[in-house]
Short mmCIF file of C-alpha atoms in Angstrom, two decimals:
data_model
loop_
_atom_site.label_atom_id
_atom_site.label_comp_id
_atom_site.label_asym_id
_atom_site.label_seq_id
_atom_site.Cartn_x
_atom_site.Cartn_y
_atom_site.Cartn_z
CA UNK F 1487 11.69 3.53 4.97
CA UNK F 1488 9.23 1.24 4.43
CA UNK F 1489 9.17 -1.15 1.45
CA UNK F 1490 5.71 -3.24 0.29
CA UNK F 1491 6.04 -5.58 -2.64
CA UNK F 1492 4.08 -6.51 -5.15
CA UNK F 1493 4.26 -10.31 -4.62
CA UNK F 1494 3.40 -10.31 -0.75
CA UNK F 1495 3.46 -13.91 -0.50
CA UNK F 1496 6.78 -14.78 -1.25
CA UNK F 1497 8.51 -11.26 -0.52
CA UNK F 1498 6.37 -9.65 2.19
CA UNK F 1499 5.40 -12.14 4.77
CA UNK F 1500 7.47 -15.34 6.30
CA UNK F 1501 4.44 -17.73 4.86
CA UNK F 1502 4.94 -20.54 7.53
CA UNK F 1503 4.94 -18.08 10.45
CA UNK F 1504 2.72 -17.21 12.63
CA UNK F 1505 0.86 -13.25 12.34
CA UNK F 1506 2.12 -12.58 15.44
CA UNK F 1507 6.04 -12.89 14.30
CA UNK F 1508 5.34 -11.62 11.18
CA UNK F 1509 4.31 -8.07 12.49
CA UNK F 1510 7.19 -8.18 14.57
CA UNK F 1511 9.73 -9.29 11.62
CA UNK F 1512 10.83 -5.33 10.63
CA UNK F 1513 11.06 -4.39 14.66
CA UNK F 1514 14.37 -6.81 14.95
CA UNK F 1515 14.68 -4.85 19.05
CA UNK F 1516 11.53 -5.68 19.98
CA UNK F 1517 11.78 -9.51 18.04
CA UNK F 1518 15.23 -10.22 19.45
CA UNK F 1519 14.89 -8.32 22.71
CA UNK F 1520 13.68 -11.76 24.13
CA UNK F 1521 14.51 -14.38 21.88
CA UNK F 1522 13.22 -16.95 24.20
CA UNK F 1523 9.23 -15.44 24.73
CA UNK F 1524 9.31 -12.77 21.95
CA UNK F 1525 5.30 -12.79 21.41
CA UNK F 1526 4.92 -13.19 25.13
CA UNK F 1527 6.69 -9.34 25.85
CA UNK F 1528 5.21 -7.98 22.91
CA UNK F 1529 1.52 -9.41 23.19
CA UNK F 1530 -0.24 -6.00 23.59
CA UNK F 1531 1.60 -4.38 20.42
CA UNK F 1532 0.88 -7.48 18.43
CA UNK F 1533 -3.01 -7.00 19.61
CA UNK F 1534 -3.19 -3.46 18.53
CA UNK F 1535 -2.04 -3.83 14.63
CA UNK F 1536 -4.45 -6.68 14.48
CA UNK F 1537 -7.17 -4.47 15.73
CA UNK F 1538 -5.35 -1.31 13.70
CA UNK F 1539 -5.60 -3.11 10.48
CA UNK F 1540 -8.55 -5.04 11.04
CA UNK F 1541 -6.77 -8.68 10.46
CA UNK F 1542 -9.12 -11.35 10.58
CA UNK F 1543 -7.42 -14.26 12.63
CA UNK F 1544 -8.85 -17.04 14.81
CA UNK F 1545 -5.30 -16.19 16.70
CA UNK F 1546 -2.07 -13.99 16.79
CA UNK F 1547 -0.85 -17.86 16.49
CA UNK F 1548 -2.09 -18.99 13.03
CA UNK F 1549 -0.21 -19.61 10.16
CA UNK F 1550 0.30 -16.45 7.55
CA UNK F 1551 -0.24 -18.47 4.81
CA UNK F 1552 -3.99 -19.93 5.81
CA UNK F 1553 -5.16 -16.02 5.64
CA UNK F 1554 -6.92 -13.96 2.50
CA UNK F 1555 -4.01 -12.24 0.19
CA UNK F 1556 -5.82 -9.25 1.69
CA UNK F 1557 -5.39 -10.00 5.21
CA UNK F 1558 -1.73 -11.26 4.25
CA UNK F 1559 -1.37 -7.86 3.18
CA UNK F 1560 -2.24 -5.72 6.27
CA UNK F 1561 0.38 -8.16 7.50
CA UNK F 1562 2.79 -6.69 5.73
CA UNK F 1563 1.61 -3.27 6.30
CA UNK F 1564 1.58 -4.22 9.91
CA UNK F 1565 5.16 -5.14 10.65
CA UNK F 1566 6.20 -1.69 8.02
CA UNK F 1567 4.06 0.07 10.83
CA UNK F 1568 5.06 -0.96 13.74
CA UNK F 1569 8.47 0.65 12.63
CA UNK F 1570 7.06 4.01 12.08
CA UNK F 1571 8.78 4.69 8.66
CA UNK F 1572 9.00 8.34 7.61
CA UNK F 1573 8.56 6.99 3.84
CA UNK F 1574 6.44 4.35 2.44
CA UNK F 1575 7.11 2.60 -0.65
CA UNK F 1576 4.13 0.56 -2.22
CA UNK F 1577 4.00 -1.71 -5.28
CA UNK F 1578 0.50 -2.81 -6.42
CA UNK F 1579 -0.22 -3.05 -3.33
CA UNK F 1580 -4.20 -4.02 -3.50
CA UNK F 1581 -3.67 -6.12 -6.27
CA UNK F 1582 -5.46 -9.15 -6.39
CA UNK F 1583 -7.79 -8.15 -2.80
CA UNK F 1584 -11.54 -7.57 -2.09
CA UNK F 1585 -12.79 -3.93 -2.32
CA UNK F 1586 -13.54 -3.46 0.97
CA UNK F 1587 -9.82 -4.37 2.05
CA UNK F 1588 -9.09 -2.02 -0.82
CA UNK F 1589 -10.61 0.80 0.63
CA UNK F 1590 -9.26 -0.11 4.23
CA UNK F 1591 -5.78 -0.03 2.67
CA UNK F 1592 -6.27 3.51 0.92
CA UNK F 1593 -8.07 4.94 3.99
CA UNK F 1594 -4.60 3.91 6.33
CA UNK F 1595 -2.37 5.05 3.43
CA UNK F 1596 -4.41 8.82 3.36
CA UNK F 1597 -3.89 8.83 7.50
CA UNK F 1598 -0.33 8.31 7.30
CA UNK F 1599 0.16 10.58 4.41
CA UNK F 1600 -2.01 13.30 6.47
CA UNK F 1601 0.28 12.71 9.61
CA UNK F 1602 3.65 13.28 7.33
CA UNK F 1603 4.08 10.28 6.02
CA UNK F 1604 5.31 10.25 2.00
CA UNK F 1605 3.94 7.53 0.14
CA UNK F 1606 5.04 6.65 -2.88
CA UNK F 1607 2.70 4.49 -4.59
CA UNK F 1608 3.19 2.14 -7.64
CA UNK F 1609 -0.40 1.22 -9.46
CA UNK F 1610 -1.21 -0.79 -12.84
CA UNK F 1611 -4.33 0.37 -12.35
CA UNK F 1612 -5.29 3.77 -13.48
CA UNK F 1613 -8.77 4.04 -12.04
CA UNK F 1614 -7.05 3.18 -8.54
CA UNK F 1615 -4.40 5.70 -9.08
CA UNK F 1616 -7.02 8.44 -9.86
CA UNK F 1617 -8.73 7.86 -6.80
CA UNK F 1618 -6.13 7.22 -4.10
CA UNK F 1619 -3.56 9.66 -5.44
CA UNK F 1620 -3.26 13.43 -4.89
CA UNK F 1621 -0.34 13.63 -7.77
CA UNK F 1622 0.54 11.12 -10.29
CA UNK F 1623 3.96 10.97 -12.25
CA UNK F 1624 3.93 9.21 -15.50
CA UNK F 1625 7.19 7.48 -16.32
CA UNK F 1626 7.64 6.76 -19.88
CA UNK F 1627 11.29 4.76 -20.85
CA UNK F 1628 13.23 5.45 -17.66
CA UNK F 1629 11.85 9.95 -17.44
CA UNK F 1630 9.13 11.61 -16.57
CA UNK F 1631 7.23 12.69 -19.36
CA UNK F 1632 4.26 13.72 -17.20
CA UNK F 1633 2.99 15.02 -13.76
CA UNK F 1634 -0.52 15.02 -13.27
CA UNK F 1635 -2.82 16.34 -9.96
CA UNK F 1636 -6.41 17.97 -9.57
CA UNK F 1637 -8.56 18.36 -12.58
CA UNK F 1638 -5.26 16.91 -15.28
CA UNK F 1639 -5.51 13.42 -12.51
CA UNK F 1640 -8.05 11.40 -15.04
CA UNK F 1641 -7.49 7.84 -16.42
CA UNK F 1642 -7.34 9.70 -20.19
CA UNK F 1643 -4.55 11.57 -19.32
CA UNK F 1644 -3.17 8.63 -17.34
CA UNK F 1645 -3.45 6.31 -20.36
CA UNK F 1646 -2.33 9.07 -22.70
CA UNK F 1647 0.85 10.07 -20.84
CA UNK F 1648 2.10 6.54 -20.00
CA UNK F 1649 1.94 5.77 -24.24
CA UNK F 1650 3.48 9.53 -24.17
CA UNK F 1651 0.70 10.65 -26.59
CA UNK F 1652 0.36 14.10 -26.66
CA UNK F 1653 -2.08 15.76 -24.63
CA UNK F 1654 -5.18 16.68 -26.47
CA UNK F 1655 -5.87 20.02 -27.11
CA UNK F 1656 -9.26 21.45 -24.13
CA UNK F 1657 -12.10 22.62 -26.70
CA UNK F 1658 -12.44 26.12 -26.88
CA UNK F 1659 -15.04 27.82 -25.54
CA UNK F 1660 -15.70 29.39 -28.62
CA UNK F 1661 -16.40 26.05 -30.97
CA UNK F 1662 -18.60 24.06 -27.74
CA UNK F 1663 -21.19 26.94 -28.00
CA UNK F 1664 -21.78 26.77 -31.78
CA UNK F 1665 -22.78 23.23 -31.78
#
């Protein structure tokens, strides 16, 4: 299981190391298997989640914490990866990134999801969650008040379920074609 949190900074990456340990901080065999030249052994794996995840950095070598919070967060999906978790557990995890990381991160999240992968994803944003979401559940004071997928997955309903309004009533078809 694979855990991304919301505050990658100080929870998901080691800030003062370098990308290259960072990916390998979750794969403690392949970190520890030669304490003495761990990058060294593990060079081509480190090369591949850069390229994977499309992390802009002048080298494996640099610093985590002179990166983008979006490129800080492939990171962190990175390491998770390089683990091959069964589930993935995600909070807010494009907040505060550029759109185009954005969609990089929802594209990767859709492939692992399509190769078996569950991923459970935690959004504050309801237009996000409408688009990158097949099924939404709607937790209102600790239950679930409210499962939404296909046509019932809209930000209305969204909004509406997590102030557990009640669900408007669909017009009939009746009263749309007098007016």
């Amino acid at each position: 299981m694979a855990y991304v949190p919301e505050d990658r900074g100080s929870h998901g990456l080691v800030q003062s190391m370098p990308v290259e340990d960072n990916i390998l901080l979750c794969d403690t065999d392949a970190y520890l298997k030669d304490l003495t030249r761990p990058r060294v052994a593990n060079r081509d794996r480190i090369a591949r989640a850069i390229e994977r995840l499309k992390i802009r950095v002048s080298s494996p070598a640099q610093p985590a914490h002179e990166l983008s919070g979006g490129n800080q967060q492939k990171i962190v999906l990175a390491k998770w990866l390089e683990c091959h978790p069964d589930i993935f557990l995600l909070d807010d995890p494009t907040r505060g990134i550029d759109i185009g990381t954005k969609k990089e991160i929802f594209q990767l999240l859709h492939q692992l999801a399509s190769e078996g992968c569950a991923v459970l994803l935690y959004s504050s944003d309801q237009k996000e969650l409408c688009q990158a979401c097949h099924r939404v559940i709607v937790l209102y004071e600790g239950h679930v008040v409210r499962s939404l997928e296909g046509d019932e997955l809209t930000e209305e309903n969204l909004v509406n379920a997590a102030f557990n309004l009640a669900k408007r009533p669909e017009p009939s078809t009746a009263s749309r074609s007098k007016s």
